[in-house]
XYZ file of C-alpha atoms in Angstrom:
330
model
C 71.280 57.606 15.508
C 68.190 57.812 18.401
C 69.420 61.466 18.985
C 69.764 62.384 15.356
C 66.434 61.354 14.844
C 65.029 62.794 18.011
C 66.303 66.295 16.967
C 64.979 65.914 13.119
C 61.401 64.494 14.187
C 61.061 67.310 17.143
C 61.609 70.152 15.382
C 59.710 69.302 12.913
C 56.752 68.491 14.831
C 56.691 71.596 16.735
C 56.129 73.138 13.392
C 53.780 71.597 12.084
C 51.872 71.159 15.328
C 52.061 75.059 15.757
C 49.031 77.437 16.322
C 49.680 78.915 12.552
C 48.893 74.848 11.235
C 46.118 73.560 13.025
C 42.425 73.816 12.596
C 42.240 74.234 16.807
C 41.379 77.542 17.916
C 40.326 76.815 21.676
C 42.080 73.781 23.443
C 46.328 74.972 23.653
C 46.620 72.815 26.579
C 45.289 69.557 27.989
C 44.954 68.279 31.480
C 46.450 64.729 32.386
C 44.663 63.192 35.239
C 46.587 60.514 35.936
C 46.075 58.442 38.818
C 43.745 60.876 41.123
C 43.031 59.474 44.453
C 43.778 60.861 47.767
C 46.933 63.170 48.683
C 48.197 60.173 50.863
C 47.872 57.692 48.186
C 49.349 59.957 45.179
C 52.533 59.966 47.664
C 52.816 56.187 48.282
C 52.468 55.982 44.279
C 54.800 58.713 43.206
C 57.221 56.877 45.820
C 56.399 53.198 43.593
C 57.005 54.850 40.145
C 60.011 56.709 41.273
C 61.776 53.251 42.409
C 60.307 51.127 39.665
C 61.544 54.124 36.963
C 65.363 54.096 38.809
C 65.570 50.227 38.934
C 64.896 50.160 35.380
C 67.569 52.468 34.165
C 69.946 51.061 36.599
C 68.804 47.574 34.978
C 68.463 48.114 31.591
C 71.854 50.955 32.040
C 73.613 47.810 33.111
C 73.111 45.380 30.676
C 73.976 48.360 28.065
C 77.307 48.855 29.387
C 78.180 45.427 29.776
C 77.201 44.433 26.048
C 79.644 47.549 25.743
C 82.690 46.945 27.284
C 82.349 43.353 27.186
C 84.096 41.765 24.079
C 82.918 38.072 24.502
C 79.033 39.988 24.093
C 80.114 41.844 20.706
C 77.878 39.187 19.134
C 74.908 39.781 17.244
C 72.420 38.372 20.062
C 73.972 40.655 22.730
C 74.139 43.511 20.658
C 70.430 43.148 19.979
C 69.993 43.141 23.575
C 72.295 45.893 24.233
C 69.887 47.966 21.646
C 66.840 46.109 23.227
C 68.213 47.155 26.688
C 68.655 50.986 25.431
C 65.470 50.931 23.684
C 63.636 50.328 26.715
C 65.564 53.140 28.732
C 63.618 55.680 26.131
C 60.602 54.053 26.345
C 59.795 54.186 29.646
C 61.442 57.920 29.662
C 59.407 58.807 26.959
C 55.921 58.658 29.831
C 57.200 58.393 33.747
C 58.887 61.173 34.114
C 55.799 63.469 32.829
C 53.876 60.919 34.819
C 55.624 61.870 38.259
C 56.033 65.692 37.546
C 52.072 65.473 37.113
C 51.221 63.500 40.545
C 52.934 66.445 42.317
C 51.074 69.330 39.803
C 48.731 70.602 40.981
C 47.538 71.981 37.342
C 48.516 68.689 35.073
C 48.753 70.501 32.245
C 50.662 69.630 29.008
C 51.173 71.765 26.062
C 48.873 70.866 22.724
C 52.557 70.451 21.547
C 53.852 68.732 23.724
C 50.854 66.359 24.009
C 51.345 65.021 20.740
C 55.130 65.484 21.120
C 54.819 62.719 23.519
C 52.261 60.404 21.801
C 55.020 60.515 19.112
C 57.780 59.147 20.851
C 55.857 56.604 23.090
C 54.267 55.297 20.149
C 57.292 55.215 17.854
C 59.353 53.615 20.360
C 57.027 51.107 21.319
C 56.786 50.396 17.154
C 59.937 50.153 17.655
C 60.217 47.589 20.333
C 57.982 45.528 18.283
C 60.591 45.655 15.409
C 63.016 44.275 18.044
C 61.453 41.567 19.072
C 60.800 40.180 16.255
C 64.260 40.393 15.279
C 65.688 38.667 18.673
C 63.309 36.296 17.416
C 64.358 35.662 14.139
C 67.616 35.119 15.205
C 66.886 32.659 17.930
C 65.352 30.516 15.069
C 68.714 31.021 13.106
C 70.910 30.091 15.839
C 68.830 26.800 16.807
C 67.704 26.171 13.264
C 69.962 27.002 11.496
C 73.141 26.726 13.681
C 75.112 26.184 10.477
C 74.664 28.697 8.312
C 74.180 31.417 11.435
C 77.774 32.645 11.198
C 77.071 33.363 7.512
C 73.432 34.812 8.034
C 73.834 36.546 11.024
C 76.922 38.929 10.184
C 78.233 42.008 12.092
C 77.136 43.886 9.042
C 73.881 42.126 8.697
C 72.960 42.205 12.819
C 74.266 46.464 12.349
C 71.346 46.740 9.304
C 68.582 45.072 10.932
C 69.418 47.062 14.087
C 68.963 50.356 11.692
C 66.046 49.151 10.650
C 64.313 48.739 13.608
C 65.175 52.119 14.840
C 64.251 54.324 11.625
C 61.784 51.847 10.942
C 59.789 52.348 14.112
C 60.228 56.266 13.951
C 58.581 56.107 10.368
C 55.544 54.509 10.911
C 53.318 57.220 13.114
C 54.014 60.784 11.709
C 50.538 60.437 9.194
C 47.971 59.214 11.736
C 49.779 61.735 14.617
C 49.249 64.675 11.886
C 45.940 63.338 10.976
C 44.730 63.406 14.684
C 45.995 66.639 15.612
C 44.490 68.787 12.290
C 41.055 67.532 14.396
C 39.215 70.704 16.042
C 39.534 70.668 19.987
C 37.193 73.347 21.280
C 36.662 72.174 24.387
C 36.636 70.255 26.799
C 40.353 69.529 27.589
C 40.719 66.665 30.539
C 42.291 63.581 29.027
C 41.947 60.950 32.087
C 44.996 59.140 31.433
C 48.891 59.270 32.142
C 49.420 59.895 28.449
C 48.330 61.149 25.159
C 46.314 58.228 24.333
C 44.350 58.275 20.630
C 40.797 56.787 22.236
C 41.017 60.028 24.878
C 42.038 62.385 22.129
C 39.096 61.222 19.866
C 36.658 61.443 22.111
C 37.885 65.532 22.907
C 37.644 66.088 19.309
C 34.959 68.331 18.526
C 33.598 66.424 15.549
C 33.133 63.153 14.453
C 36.138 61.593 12.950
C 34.972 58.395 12.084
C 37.312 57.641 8.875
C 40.432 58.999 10.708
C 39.801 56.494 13.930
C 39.617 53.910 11.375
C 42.671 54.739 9.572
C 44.852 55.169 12.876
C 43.357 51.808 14.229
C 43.849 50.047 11.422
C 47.495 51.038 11.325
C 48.128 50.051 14.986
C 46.664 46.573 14.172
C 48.976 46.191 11.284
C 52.387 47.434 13.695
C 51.146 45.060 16.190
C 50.304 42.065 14.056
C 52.689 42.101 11.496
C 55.832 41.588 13.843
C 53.914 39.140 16.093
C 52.768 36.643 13.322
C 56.697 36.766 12.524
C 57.514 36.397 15.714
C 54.828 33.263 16.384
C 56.303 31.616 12.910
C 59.919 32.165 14.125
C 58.927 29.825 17.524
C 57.121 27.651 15.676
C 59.778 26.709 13.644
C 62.283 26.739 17.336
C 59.804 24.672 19.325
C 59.629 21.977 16.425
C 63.074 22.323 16.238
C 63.825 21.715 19.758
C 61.435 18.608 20.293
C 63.999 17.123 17.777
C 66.575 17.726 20.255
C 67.541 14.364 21.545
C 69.346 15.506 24.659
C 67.149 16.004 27.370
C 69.357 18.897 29.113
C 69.244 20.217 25.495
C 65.472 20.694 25.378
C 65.117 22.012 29.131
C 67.944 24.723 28.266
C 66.325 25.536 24.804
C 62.960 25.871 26.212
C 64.189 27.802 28.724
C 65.308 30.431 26.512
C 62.211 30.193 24.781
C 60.014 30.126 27.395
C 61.188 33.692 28.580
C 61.042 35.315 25.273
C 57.608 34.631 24.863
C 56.398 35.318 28.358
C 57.487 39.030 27.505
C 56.054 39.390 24.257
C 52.655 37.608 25.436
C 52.660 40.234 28.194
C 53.518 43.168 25.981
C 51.490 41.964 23.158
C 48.795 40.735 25.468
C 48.309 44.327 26.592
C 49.182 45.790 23.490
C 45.619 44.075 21.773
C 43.875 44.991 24.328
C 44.610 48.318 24.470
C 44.905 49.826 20.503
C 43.476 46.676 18.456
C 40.070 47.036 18.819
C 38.307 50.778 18.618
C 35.273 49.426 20.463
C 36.284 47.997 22.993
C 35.032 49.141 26.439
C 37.527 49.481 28.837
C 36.964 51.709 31.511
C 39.833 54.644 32.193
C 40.784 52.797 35.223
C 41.330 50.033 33.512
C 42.898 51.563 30.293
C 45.739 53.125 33.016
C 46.208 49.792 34.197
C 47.111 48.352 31.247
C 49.103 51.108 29.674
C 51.365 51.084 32.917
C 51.989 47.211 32.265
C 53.155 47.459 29.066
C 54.553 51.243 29.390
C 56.297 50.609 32.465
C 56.208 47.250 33.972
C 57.805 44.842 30.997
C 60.805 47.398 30.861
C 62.020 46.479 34.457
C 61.190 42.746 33.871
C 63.068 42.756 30.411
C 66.727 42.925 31.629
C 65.757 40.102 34.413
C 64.331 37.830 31.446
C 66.150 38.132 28.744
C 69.962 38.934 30.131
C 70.246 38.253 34.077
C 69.545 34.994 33.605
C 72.137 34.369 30.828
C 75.523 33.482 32.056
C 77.554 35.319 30.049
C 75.842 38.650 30.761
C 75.978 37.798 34.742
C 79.680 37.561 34.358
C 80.192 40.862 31.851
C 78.154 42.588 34.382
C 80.047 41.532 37.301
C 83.100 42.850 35.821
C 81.065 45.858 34.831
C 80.441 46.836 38.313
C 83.712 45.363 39.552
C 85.440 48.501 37.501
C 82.812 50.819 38.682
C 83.625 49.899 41.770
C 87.407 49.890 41.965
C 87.446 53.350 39.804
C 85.136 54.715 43.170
């Protein structure tokens, strides 16, 4: 489904981000600047984001295969962690690997194009992971809740639509305010200091003020962002009053275990996330902006598989088998 989608949504981007139907008739490139510092420094970073970007798809690969080839994980839990776990491969793809090509460039160019090609996907799939979360959420409240009626709720068929959902859901959400951002006149100049096409850097290139669009495209990021996190916070509400009913001790330590993970991650991701896109005034430096984009962008994929599957028993066994065959097949 990802790649059906990928295909649709690219070409049809490149055509309606070509030369013939956009108002720009200067800008046909912009310049990333990344995280400039000295030649030795650039090296000892490119060396950090190469490991942490290989770790992650090793981690994140992992857990995919073993939800995979595991039968006891073809539940709907694991298989929104599988997707989870997938998701976060192509989010993290979606920025790094532009991110280490331009530490070596020397020109750190990206196509108009291709610029908004990527604030696209980044954004979509990080709509995307927001979808997701919720959902894990929603059914850790049916499976301590609700532990009942779960088997009847949460069905194979049931688990397979919300898991659509998420995905075309997420890739729905940004086409307007992308469209509306690019139609903007660049005439000069071009430097975005970033890692990524970010909407506060392109604003500020426009040409004009857009004062109405900004509005509209902020106001649509606070909705993504808020909207799955107040379901999220009313799904744990509901758990943690639930589990201080527990009358088992071990219970409530194991329960708020669980718990306590989830929400460190989505505090961290939607911590940043706030920060970041919530408020169009707020005055973060660049330096600071980077910082926080690479926490979110970069940071809570490789922490992900260690939170939410590693420490779950079941997925430490699947994966041991996992790389068990991997191993004997070598």
């Amino acid at each position: 489904m990802f790649f059906i989608i990928h295909s649709l949504i690219t070409s049809v981007f490149l055509t309606a981000l070509g030369p013939q139907n956009r108002t720009t008739h200067f800008v046909t490139e912009f310049v990333l600047l990344g995280f400039h510092s000295q030649r030795e420094m650039q090296s000892c970073f490119f060396s950090f984001i190469l490991v942490l970007y290989l770790m992650t798809l090793l981690g994140n690969g992992a857990i995919v295969c073993a939800v995979k080839w595991g039968r006891r994980l073809h539940t709907p839990m694991y298989i929104l962690l599988g997707n989870f776990a997938f998701l976060e491969i192509w989010y993290i793809s979606s920025t790094v690997p532009n991110m280490l090509v331009n530490i070596l460039s020397e020109t750190k160019t990206i196509s108009f194009s291709g610029c908004f090609l990527q604030f696209y996907f980044f954004f979509s799939l990080g709509t995307t992971e927001c979808f997701f979360l919720s959902v894990m959420a929603y059914d850790r409240y049916l499976a301590i809740c609700r532990p009942l009626h779960y088997p009847s709720i949460m069905t194979g068929k049931f688990c397979v639509i919300l898991v659509c959902v998420c995905w075309v859901g997420g890739f729905l959400c940004y086409p307007v305010p992308i469209v509306l951002i690019s139609q903007l006149p660049f005439c000069g100049p071009n430097i975005i200091d970033h890692f990524v096409c970010d909407p506060g850097p392109l604003f500020a290139l426009a040409c004009i003020s857009a004062p109405s669009t900004e509005l509209i495209c902020y106001t649509f990021s606070s909705m993504i962002i808020f909207g799955p996190f107040l379901s999220i916070l009313g799904s744990y509400t509901l758990v943690i009053r639930a589990v201080l009913r527990i009358p088992s001790g071990a219970g409530r330590t194991k329960a708020f275990s669980t718990c306590g993970s989830h929400l460190m991650v989505v505090c961290l991701f939607y911590g940043t996330l706030m920060v970041m896109y919530v408020s169009p005034t707020s005055g973060n430096p660049a330096a600071m902006q980077k910082i926080i984009t690479l926490v979110y962008s970069a940071m809570t994929p490789l922490l992900n598989p260690l939170i939410y599957s590693l420490r779950n028993k079941d997925m430490k066994d699947a994966l041991k088998r996992v790389l068990g065959l991997t191993v004997s097949r070598n």
